[in-house]
Short mmCIF file of C-alpha atoms and ligand atoms in Angstrom, two decimals:
data_model
loop_
_atom_site.label_atom_id
_atom_site.label_comp_id
_atom_site.label_asym_id
_atom_site.label_seq_id
_atom_site.Cartn_x
_atom_site.Cartn_y
_atom_site.Cartn_z
CA UNK A 17 -7.12 4.69 148.05
CA UNK A 18 -6.51 6.48 144.77
CA UNK A 19 -3.03 6.08 143.32
CA UNK A 20 -1.30 8.81 141.39
CA UNK A 21 2.16 9.46 140.08
CA UNK A 22 4.42 12.36 140.93
CA UNK A 23 5.70 14.05 137.78
CA UNK A 24 9.43 13.47 137.78
CA UNK A 25 11.30 13.47 134.51
CA UNK A 26 14.60 11.69 134.18
CA UNK A 27 17.58 13.74 133.08
CA UNK A 28 20.25 12.69 130.63
CA UNK A 29 23.66 14.06 129.70
CA UNK A 30 26.51 13.45 127.31
CA UNK A 31 29.67 12.84 129.36
CA UNK A 32 32.66 13.91 127.29
CA UNK A 33 35.92 12.34 128.46
CA UNK A 34 39.18 13.88 127.25
CA UNK A 35 42.73 12.64 127.60
CA UNK A 36 43.88 13.72 131.06
CA UNK A 37 45.13 11.42 133.82
CA UNK A 38 41.85 12.14 135.61
CA UNK A 39 40.03 10.24 132.83
CA UNK A 40 39.93 7.23 135.17
CA UNK A 41 37.81 9.28 137.58
CA UNK A 42 35.19 9.70 134.84
CA UNK A 43 34.28 6.03 135.42
CA UNK A 44 33.26 6.87 138.99
CA UNK A 45 31.57 10.04 137.72
CA UNK A 46 29.41 7.90 135.40
CA UNK A 47 28.25 5.92 138.45
CA UNK A 48 27.74 9.07 140.57
CA UNK A 49 25.64 10.77 137.87
CA UNK A 50 23.50 7.64 137.63
CA UNK A 51 23.12 7.71 141.40
CA UNK A 52 21.43 11.10 140.96
CA UNK A 53 19.05 9.58 138.43
CA UNK A 54 20.91 10.98 135.41
CA UNK A 55 21.34 8.86 132.24
CA UNK A 56 24.87 9.00 130.83
CA UNK A 57 25.97 8.75 127.19
CA UNK A 58 29.76 8.68 127.06
CA UNK A 59 31.76 10.23 124.21
CA UNK A 60 35.56 9.95 124.36
CA UNK A 61 38.38 11.65 122.56
CA UNK A 62 41.09 9.52 121.01
CA UNK A 63 43.55 10.66 123.71
CA UNK A 64 41.13 9.60 126.47
CA UNK A 65 41.15 6.08 125.05
CA UNK A 66 44.86 5.98 125.77
CA UNK A 67 44.02 6.45 129.47
CA UNK A 68 40.94 4.25 129.92
CA UNK A 69 39.12 1.88 127.59
CA UNK A 70 35.68 2.52 126.10
CA UNK A 71 34.70 -0.95 127.38
CA UNK A 72 34.79 0.36 130.97
CA UNK A 73 32.30 3.14 130.17
CA UNK A 74 30.20 0.85 128.02
CA UNK A 75 29.82 -1.55 130.95
CA UNK A 76 29.04 1.25 133.44
CA UNK A 77 26.66 3.27 131.26
CA UNK A 78 25.05 0.31 129.50
CA UNK A 79 25.37 2.17 126.21
CA UNK A 80 27.81 2.11 123.29
CA UNK A 81 30.61 4.64 123.69
CA UNK A 82 31.31 6.92 120.72
CA UNK A 83 34.44 8.69 119.64
CA UNK A 84 34.42 8.63 115.88
CA UNK A 85 32.80 11.38 113.78
CA UNK A 86 31.64 8.88 111.23
CA UNK A 87 30.38 6.20 113.56
CA UNK A 88 27.72 4.27 111.68
CA UNK A 89 26.17 2.98 114.92
CA UNK A 90 24.39 6.30 115.52
CA UNK A 91 20.95 6.64 113.86
CA UNK A 92 21.26 8.77 110.67
CA UNK A 93 25.07 8.49 111.01
CA UNK A 94 25.19 12.08 112.28
CA UNK A 95 26.77 11.36 115.63
CA UNK A 96 27.88 14.98 116.15
CA UNK A 97 24.27 16.16 115.92
CA UNK A 98 22.27 13.20 117.18
CA UNK A 99 24.12 12.39 120.40
CA UNK A 100 23.36 15.69 122.15
CA UNK A 101 19.74 15.97 120.94
CA UNK A 102 17.27 15.64 123.79
CA UNK A 103 20.06 15.80 126.36
CA UNK A 104 19.93 18.20 129.31
CA UNK A 105 23.64 19.03 129.19
CA UNK A 106 27.02 18.12 127.80
CA UNK A 107 29.46 17.57 130.69
CA UNK A 108 33.15 17.47 129.78
CA UNK A 109 35.10 15.83 132.62
CA UNK A 110 38.01 15.79 132.68
CA UNK A 111 38.56 18.71 130.29
CA UNK A 112 42.24 19.06 129.37
CA UNK A 113 43.90 22.43 128.64
CA UNK A 114 43.99 21.41 124.98
CA UNK A 115 40.28 20.59 124.86
CA UNK A 116 39.37 23.83 126.65
CA UNK A 117 41.43 25.70 124.05
CA UNK A 118 39.50 23.96 121.30
CA UNK A 119 36.15 24.79 122.92
CA UNK A 120 37.12 28.42 123.42
CA UNK A 121 38.06 28.76 119.78
CA UNK A 122 35.19 26.77 118.32
CA UNK A 123 37.40 24.12 116.78
CA UNK A 124 35.64 21.00 115.65
CA UNK A 125 38.09 18.35 114.54
CA UNK A 126 36.73 15.29 116.36
CA UNK A 127 33.37 13.97 117.53
CA UNK A 128 33.39 15.50 121.03
CA UNK A 129 34.49 19.00 119.97
CA UNK A 130 32.05 18.99 117.03
CA UNK A 131 29.24 17.80 119.29
CA UNK A 132 30.02 20.63 121.75
CA UNK A 133 29.74 23.14 118.90
CA UNK A 134 26.53 21.66 117.48
CA UNK A 135 24.69 21.29 120.81
CA UNK A 136 21.51 23.07 121.94
CA UNK A 137 21.85 22.19 125.64
CA UNK A 138 24.12 23.78 128.30
CA UNK A 139 27.84 22.98 128.45
CA UNK A 140 29.47 22.11 131.79
CA UNK A 141 33.24 21.78 131.92
CA UNK A 142 35.40 20.27 134.69
CA UNK A 143 39.03 21.21 133.99
CA UNK A 144 41.91 18.93 134.98
CA UNK A 145 45.51 19.82 134.29
CA UNK A 146 48.92 20.61 135.75
CA UNK A 147 48.91 23.80 137.86
CA UNK A 148 51.21 25.69 135.47
CA UNK A 149 48.96 24.87 132.53
CA UNK A 150 45.97 26.11 134.57
CA UNK A 151 47.80 29.34 135.51
CA UNK A 152 49.05 29.98 131.97
CA UNK A 153 47.63 33.20 130.46
CA UNK A 154 46.41 31.24 127.43
CA UNK A 155 44.33 28.92 129.63
CA UNK A 156 43.04 31.87 131.69
CA UNK A 157 41.98 33.56 128.44
CA UNK A 158 40.31 30.39 127.16
CA UNK A 159 38.41 29.78 130.38
CA UNK A 160 37.24 33.43 130.43
CA UNK A 161 36.05 33.10 126.88
CA UNK A 162 34.18 29.88 127.66
CA UNK A 163 32.46 31.56 130.60
CA UNK A 164 31.45 34.49 128.40
CA UNK A 165 30.08 32.01 125.87
CA UNK A 166 27.77 30.73 128.61
CA UNK A 167 29.55 27.55 129.69
CA UNK A 168 29.66 26.57 133.37
CA UNK A 169 33.05 25.71 134.81
CA UNK A 170 33.24 23.30 137.76
CA UNK A 171 36.54 23.57 139.64
CA UNK A 172 39.36 22.81 139.38
CA UNK A 173 40.41 22.00 142.94
CA UNK A 174 43.74 22.47 144.59
CA UNK A 175 45.85 19.55 145.86
CA UNK A 176 48.28 16.77 144.92
CA UNK A 177 48.69 16.36 141.20
CA UNK A 178 49.59 13.27 139.18
CA UNK A 179 52.79 15.00 138.05
CA UNK A 180 53.97 15.15 141.68
CA UNK A 181 53.35 18.87 142.06
CA UNK A 182 50.84 20.48 144.38
CA UNK A 183 48.51 23.26 143.29
CA UNK A 184 45.41 24.32 141.42
CA UNK A 185 44.31 22.12 138.53
CA UNK A 186 43.06 18.84 139.99
CA UNK A 187 39.67 17.77 138.71
CA UNK A 188 36.93 18.06 141.34
CA UNK A 189 36.03 14.75 142.92
CA UNK A 190 33.44 12.80 140.87
CA UNK A 191 30.86 12.94 143.68
CA UNK A 192 31.12 16.75 143.81
CA UNK A 193 30.80 17.07 140.02
CA UNK A 194 27.75 14.79 140.00
CA UNK A 195 26.13 16.82 142.78
CA UNK A 196 26.80 20.08 140.96
CA UNK A 197 25.42 18.70 137.68
CA UNK A 198 22.31 17.34 139.41
CA UNK A 199 21.82 20.72 141.08
CA UNK A 200 22.30 22.55 137.79
CA UNK A 201 19.70 20.36 136.07
CA UNK A 202 17.13 20.49 138.88
CA UNK A 203 14.10 22.61 137.98
CA UNK A 204 13.87 25.66 140.28
CA UNK A 205 10.45 24.67 141.56
CA UNK A 206 10.92 26.12 145.05
CA UNK A 207 12.55 29.37 144.04
CA UNK A 208 12.60 31.77 146.98
CA UNK A 209 10.58 29.45 149.29
CA UNK A 210 11.87 29.17 152.87
CA UNK A 211 12.24 25.50 153.78
CA UNK A 212 12.96 24.38 157.35
CA UNK A 213 14.28 20.83 157.73
CA UNK A 214 15.20 18.74 160.78
CA UNK A 215 17.56 15.79 160.32
CA UNK A 216 19.49 13.10 162.14
CA UNK A 217 18.93 11.67 165.61
CA UNK A 218 18.70 13.49 168.92
CA UNK A 219 20.86 12.57 171.90
CA UNK A 220 19.29 12.64 175.35
CA UNK A 221 21.90 12.64 178.13
CA UNK A 222 21.83 10.13 180.99
CA UNK A 223 24.92 11.60 182.62
CA UNK A 224 27.91 13.63 181.45
CA UNK A 225 29.14 10.93 179.06
CA UNK A 226 26.20 8.64 178.31
CA UNK A 227 22.93 9.14 176.57
CA UNK A 228 19.96 7.72 174.67
CA UNK A 229 19.99 8.08 170.91
CA UNK A 230 19.01 6.13 167.78
CA UNK A 231 20.62 4.91 164.58
CA UNK A 232 19.43 7.70 162.27
CA UNK A 233 22.37 8.68 160.02
CA UNK A 234 20.92 11.96 158.77
CA UNK A 235 21.45 10.87 155.15
CA UNK A 236 17.80 11.26 154.12
CA UNK A 237 17.41 14.69 155.76
CA UNK A 238 20.66 15.97 154.29
CA UNK A 239 19.72 14.68 150.82
CA UNK A 240 16.38 16.50 151.12
CA UNK A 241 18.17 19.70 152.18
CA UNK A 242 20.40 19.43 149.12
CA UNK A 243 17.44 18.74 146.81
CA UNK A 244 15.50 21.71 148.23
CA UNK A 245 18.55 23.92 147.76
CA UNK A 246 18.93 22.74 144.18
CA UNK A 247 15.24 23.54 143.62
CA UNK A 248 16.01 27.17 144.51
CA UNK A 249 14.76 27.13 148.11
CA UNK A 250 16.22 29.09 150.98
CA UNK A 251 17.07 26.18 153.31
CA UNK A 252 17.59 26.06 157.08
CA UNK A 253 18.78 22.67 158.34
CA UNK A 254 18.49 21.88 162.04
CA UNK A 255 20.57 18.79 162.63
CA UNK A 256 21.17 16.35 165.45
CA UNK A 257 24.64 14.81 165.87
CA UNK A 258 25.69 13.17 162.57
CA UNK A 259 28.99 12.75 160.74
CA UNK A 260 27.90 14.26 157.43
CA UNK A 261 29.06 17.42 155.68
CA UNK A 262 26.18 19.86 155.26
CA UNK A 263 25.45 21.00 151.69
CA UNK A 264 27.11 24.35 151.03
CA UNK A 265 24.49 27.07 150.99
CA UNK A 266 22.18 25.85 153.77
CA UNK A 267 21.85 27.76 157.03
CA UNK A 268 22.99 25.06 159.46
CA UNK A 269 22.02 24.80 163.12
CA UNK A 270 23.55 22.00 165.17
CA UNK A 271 21.63 20.72 168.18
CA UNK A 272 21.95 17.72 170.46
CA UNK A 273 18.73 17.14 172.40
CA UNK A 274 15.09 17.15 171.34
CA UNK A 275 14.55 20.20 173.58
CA UNK A 276 17.31 22.10 171.72
CA UNK A 277 15.84 21.01 168.38
CA UNK A 278 12.43 22.24 169.51
CA UNK A 279 13.86 25.65 170.50
CA UNK A 280 15.64 25.98 167.14
CA UNK A 281 12.44 25.03 165.28
CA UNK A 282 10.39 27.52 167.31
CA UNK A 283 12.79 30.31 166.35
CA UNK A 284 12.47 29.52 162.64
CA UNK A 285 8.97 28.11 162.10
CA UNK A 286 7.14 31.42 161.65
CA UNK A 287 9.24 32.36 158.63
CA UNK A 288 9.08 28.94 156.96
CA UNK A 289 6.88 28.19 153.97
CA UNK A 290 7.58 24.46 154.22
CA UNK A 291 8.57 22.38 157.26
CA UNK A 292 10.03 18.90 156.71
CA UNK A 293 10.55 16.90 159.92
CA UNK A 294 12.98 14.17 158.93
CA UNK A 295 14.73 13.98 162.31
CA UNK A 296 14.30 10.86 164.39
CA UNK A 297 13.41 12.80 167.54
CA UNK A 298 13.67 10.82 170.78
CA UNK A 299 10.18 10.45 172.19
CA UNK A 300 11.51 10.46 175.76
CA UNK A 301 14.36 12.07 177.68
CA UNK A 302 15.88 11.22 181.05
CA UNK A 303 14.03 13.19 183.69
CA UNK A 304 17.06 14.32 185.69
CA UNK A 305 20.35 13.54 183.95
CA UNK A 306 23.20 13.08 186.44
CA UNK A 307 25.62 15.99 186.58
CA UNK A 308 28.43 13.50 187.22
CA UNK A 309 29.37 10.23 185.58
CA UNK A 310 27.25 7.50 187.17
CA UNK A 311 29.46 4.90 188.92
CA UNK A 312 28.41 1.28 188.67
CA UNK A 313 29.73 0.66 192.18
CA UNK A 314 27.00 3.02 193.44
CA UNK A 315 24.12 0.99 191.98
CA UNK A 316 23.02 -2.64 192.01
CA UNK A 317 20.10 -1.82 189.77
CA UNK A 318 19.80 1.47 187.97
CA UNK A 319 16.41 2.86 187.07
CA UNK A 320 16.09 5.76 184.63
CA UNK A 321 12.95 7.87 184.84
CA UNK A 322 11.94 9.01 181.33
CA UNK A 323 9.61 11.89 180.53
CA UNK A 324 8.07 12.59 177.10
CA UNK A 325 9.64 15.12 174.76
CA UNK A 326 7.43 17.65 173.01
CA UNK A 327 6.21 16.55 169.57
CA UNK A 328 7.91 19.14 167.38
CA UNK A 329 6.07 18.27 164.17
CA UNK A 330 2.66 18.36 165.86
CA UNK A 331 3.56 21.75 167.39
CA UNK A 332 4.53 23.23 164.00
CA UNK A 333 1.45 21.78 162.28
CA UNK A 334 -0.76 23.15 165.08
CA UNK A 335 0.34 26.76 164.70
CA UNK A 336 -2.36 29.26 163.66
CA UNK A 337 -0.89 29.73 160.18
CA UNK A 338 1.39 26.71 159.80
CA UNK A 339 3.92 26.15 157.05
CA UNK A 340 3.21 23.26 154.68
CA UNK A 341 4.20 20.36 156.96
CA UNK A 342 5.81 17.10 155.94
CA UNK A 343 6.41 14.31 158.47
CA UNK A 344 8.37 11.09 158.29
CA UNK A 345 7.05 7.87 159.74
CA UNK A 346 9.51 5.07 160.39
CA UNK A 347 7.57 1.91 161.08
CA UNK A 348 8.59 -1.71 161.42
CA UNK A 349 5.22 -3.11 160.21
CA UNK A 350 1.73 -2.05 158.99
CA UNK A 351 3.48 0.79 157.19
CA UNK A 352 0.60 2.51 155.38
CA UNK A 353 -1.96 2.15 158.17
CA UNK A 354 0.33 3.39 160.97
CA UNK A 355 1.71 6.22 158.82
CA UNK A 356 -1.76 7.41 157.81
CA UNK A 357 -2.91 7.32 161.44
CA UNK A 358 0.16 9.43 162.35
CA UNK A 359 -0.59 11.86 159.50
CA UNK A 360 -4.11 12.46 160.75
CA UNK A 361 -3.12 12.62 164.42
CA UNK A 362 -0.34 15.15 163.80
CA UNK A 363 -2.51 17.01 161.22
CA UNK A 364 0.16 17.14 158.49
CA UNK A 365 -0.81 17.28 154.81
CA UNK A 366 1.98 14.90 153.72
CA UNK A 367 3.55 11.93 155.51
CA UNK A 368 6.49 10.00 154.11
CA UNK A 369 6.50 6.41 155.32
CA UNK A 370 9.39 4.00 155.29
CA UNK A 371 10.36 0.75 156.94
CA UNK A 372 12.73 1.61 159.79
CA UNK A 373 14.73 -1.60 159.49
CA UNK A 374 15.44 -0.92 155.79
CA UNK A 375 15.85 2.86 155.80
CA UNK A 376 17.95 3.73 158.84
CA UNK A 377 21.62 4.20 157.97
CA UNK A 378 21.18 2.85 154.40
CA UNK A 379 22.17 4.68 151.20
CA UNK A 380 18.96 3.63 149.45
CA UNK A 381 15.37 4.08 150.53
CA UNK A 382 11.90 3.03 149.48
CA UNK A 383 9.15 5.37 150.64
CA UNK A 384 5.40 5.73 150.38
CA UNK A 385 3.89 9.20 150.18
CA UNK A 386 0.54 9.67 151.91
CA UNK A 387 -1.53 12.81 151.47
CA UNK A 388 -5.15 13.88 151.05
CA UNK A 389 -5.22 12.55 147.51
CA UNK A 390 -4.06 9.04 148.33
CA UNK A 391 -0.87 6.99 148.52
CA UNK A 392 2.01 6.76 146.13
CA UNK A 393 4.92 4.37 146.41
CA UNK A 394 8.25 5.59 145.08
CA UNK A 395 10.53 2.81 143.81
CA UNK A 396 13.64 1.89 145.84
CA UNK A 397 16.39 4.32 144.83
CA UNK A 398 19.42 6.15 146.22
CA UNK A 399 18.37 8.65 148.88
CA UNK A 400 19.48 11.52 146.57
CA UNK A 401 16.96 10.41 143.93
CA UNK A 402 14.19 9.82 146.49
CA UNK A 403 14.90 13.31 147.89
CA UNK A 404 14.49 14.98 144.47
CA UNK A 405 11.27 13.09 143.81
CA UNK A 406 9.97 14.07 147.22
CA UNK A 407 10.84 17.74 146.66
CA UNK A 408 9.04 17.62 143.28
CA UNK A 409 5.96 16.21 145.02
CA UNK A 410 6.12 18.73 147.88
CA UNK A 411 6.52 21.64 145.42
CA UNK A 412 3.42 20.52 143.55
CA UNK A 413 1.30 20.25 146.71
CA UNK A 414 2.72 23.53 148.04
CA UNK A 415 1.90 25.39 144.81
CA UNK A 416 -1.63 23.99 144.73
CA UNK A 417 -2.34 25.48 148.18
CA UNK A 418 -2.55 28.84 146.43
CA UNK A 419 -0.57 30.72 149.09
CA UNK A 420 2.06 33.32 148.45
CA UNK A 421 5.58 31.86 148.88
CA UNK A 422 7.29 32.62 152.20
N1 CTP B 4 8.56 13.93 165.60
C1 CTP B 4 8.72 15.18 166.20
N2 CTP B 4 8.88 15.27 167.54
C2 CTP B 4 8.87 14.17 168.31
C3 CTP B 4 8.71 12.89 167.71
C4 CTP B 4 8.56 12.81 166.35
O1 CTP B 4 8.71 16.20 165.50
N3 CTP B 4 9.04 14.29 169.61
C5 CTP B 4 8.36 13.88 164.15
C6 CTP B 4 9.47 13.22 163.37
O2 CTP B 4 10.43 14.17 162.95
C7 CTP B 4 8.72 12.61 162.20
C8 CTP B 4 7.37 12.29 162.76
O3 CTP B 4 7.22 13.10 163.92
O4 CTP B 4 8.52 13.54 161.17
C9 CTP B 4 7.11 10.84 163.10
O5 CTP B 4 7.87 10.43 164.16
P1 CTP B 4 7.69 9.00 164.87
O6 CTP B 4 8.62 8.90 166.00
O7 CTP B 4 7.78 7.93 163.85
O8 CTP B 4 6.22 9.09 165.37
P2 CTP B 4 5.65 9.05 166.79
O9 CTP B 4 4.52 9.99 166.80
O10 CTP B 4 6.71 9.29 167.79
O11 CTP B 4 5.08 7.55 166.91
P3 CTP B 4 5.78 6.18 167.40
O12 CTP B 4 7.16 6.49 167.90
O13 CTP B 4 4.85 5.72 168.42
O14 CTP B 4 5.79 5.32 166.17
#
């Protein structure tokens, strides 16, 4: 089969760390940005180095950390110009009240502030400060001015503060900042397209307390929902029982059984431009679940009669004018052959194959994409990264169908 490569470009940012207590959280942020496939170049202020050492960031980012205007380690010795060239954004996290004041007034008296003034890429700022500093009219004015200058402000959040007070001013959690940055940088390749996604397991009752389910965590489906949202899509997520928070902005429908999932899909399929069936739908359900808890004293041997559930993906793909359908195949062996057979049988243009024993419940995944043009293996990566690559591939195939978006 022909091999081809999905066009996915890596993103890179300058992470500016200023001298707030939350500077220690920037270490986790470095990791979280990388988890989204974003390269990180750290630049610190002198005050930040009083909170956390450059060596920590150097080890995490794998790159030298800069803080000096005249650092000779930067090619051409023009660190304030060179470091932000070719970057997709400068992210300042944490941004102290003092640094925000400098940004708002265009001051440039150290490497990070000069770099922010000399940049060509967007500026994203995550404030972190005491609640009174955040509420102060001077800070309000500075933040307003930054917004008017085109910067994006992430947070702050409300909660316990390092000073012992409670209120607005805490830096957003690193994971939330990384998600927002990744979303901001994602190309809007599915703008206005309606995407319907199923995720998680289904639960088929045996009696009032017991049931048949599987170990799907929902992580892959939720990551795909997030990636589609970030690509500008209008996302409906139909989810089986999982313990994950849904991405803000999706229309969420919670279901339990395959039959409920099928009903929810039927109600939404006609409007969808793209259908992505990530859910691990139970193939069978108990024919007549007991309306009372089954007592073991009533049975020596207990036989459960199982009847097949409808194949939701095959139903969507078989509609007269189907959305662009994507299926997931979880196999334990013969991955490509079984997945391709499933793709043809269910008549879906794209099947995503993974090894069940490696994918289910894990944070990472390694998938193979199978479509009319051949197979393409994506390297093992965090599910967030796999999801973005998959959305990029789907958007390309969807656009090449030459249909109007719906
Ligand atoms: N699927 C579905 N409805 C079902 C079963 C599966 O929509 N009742 C969808 C899944 O969401 C997934 C794809 O079909 O996108 C593949 O599911 P899978 O269970 O791996 O395939 P099956 O056809 O059930 O084959 P088998 O279990 O024999 O491997």
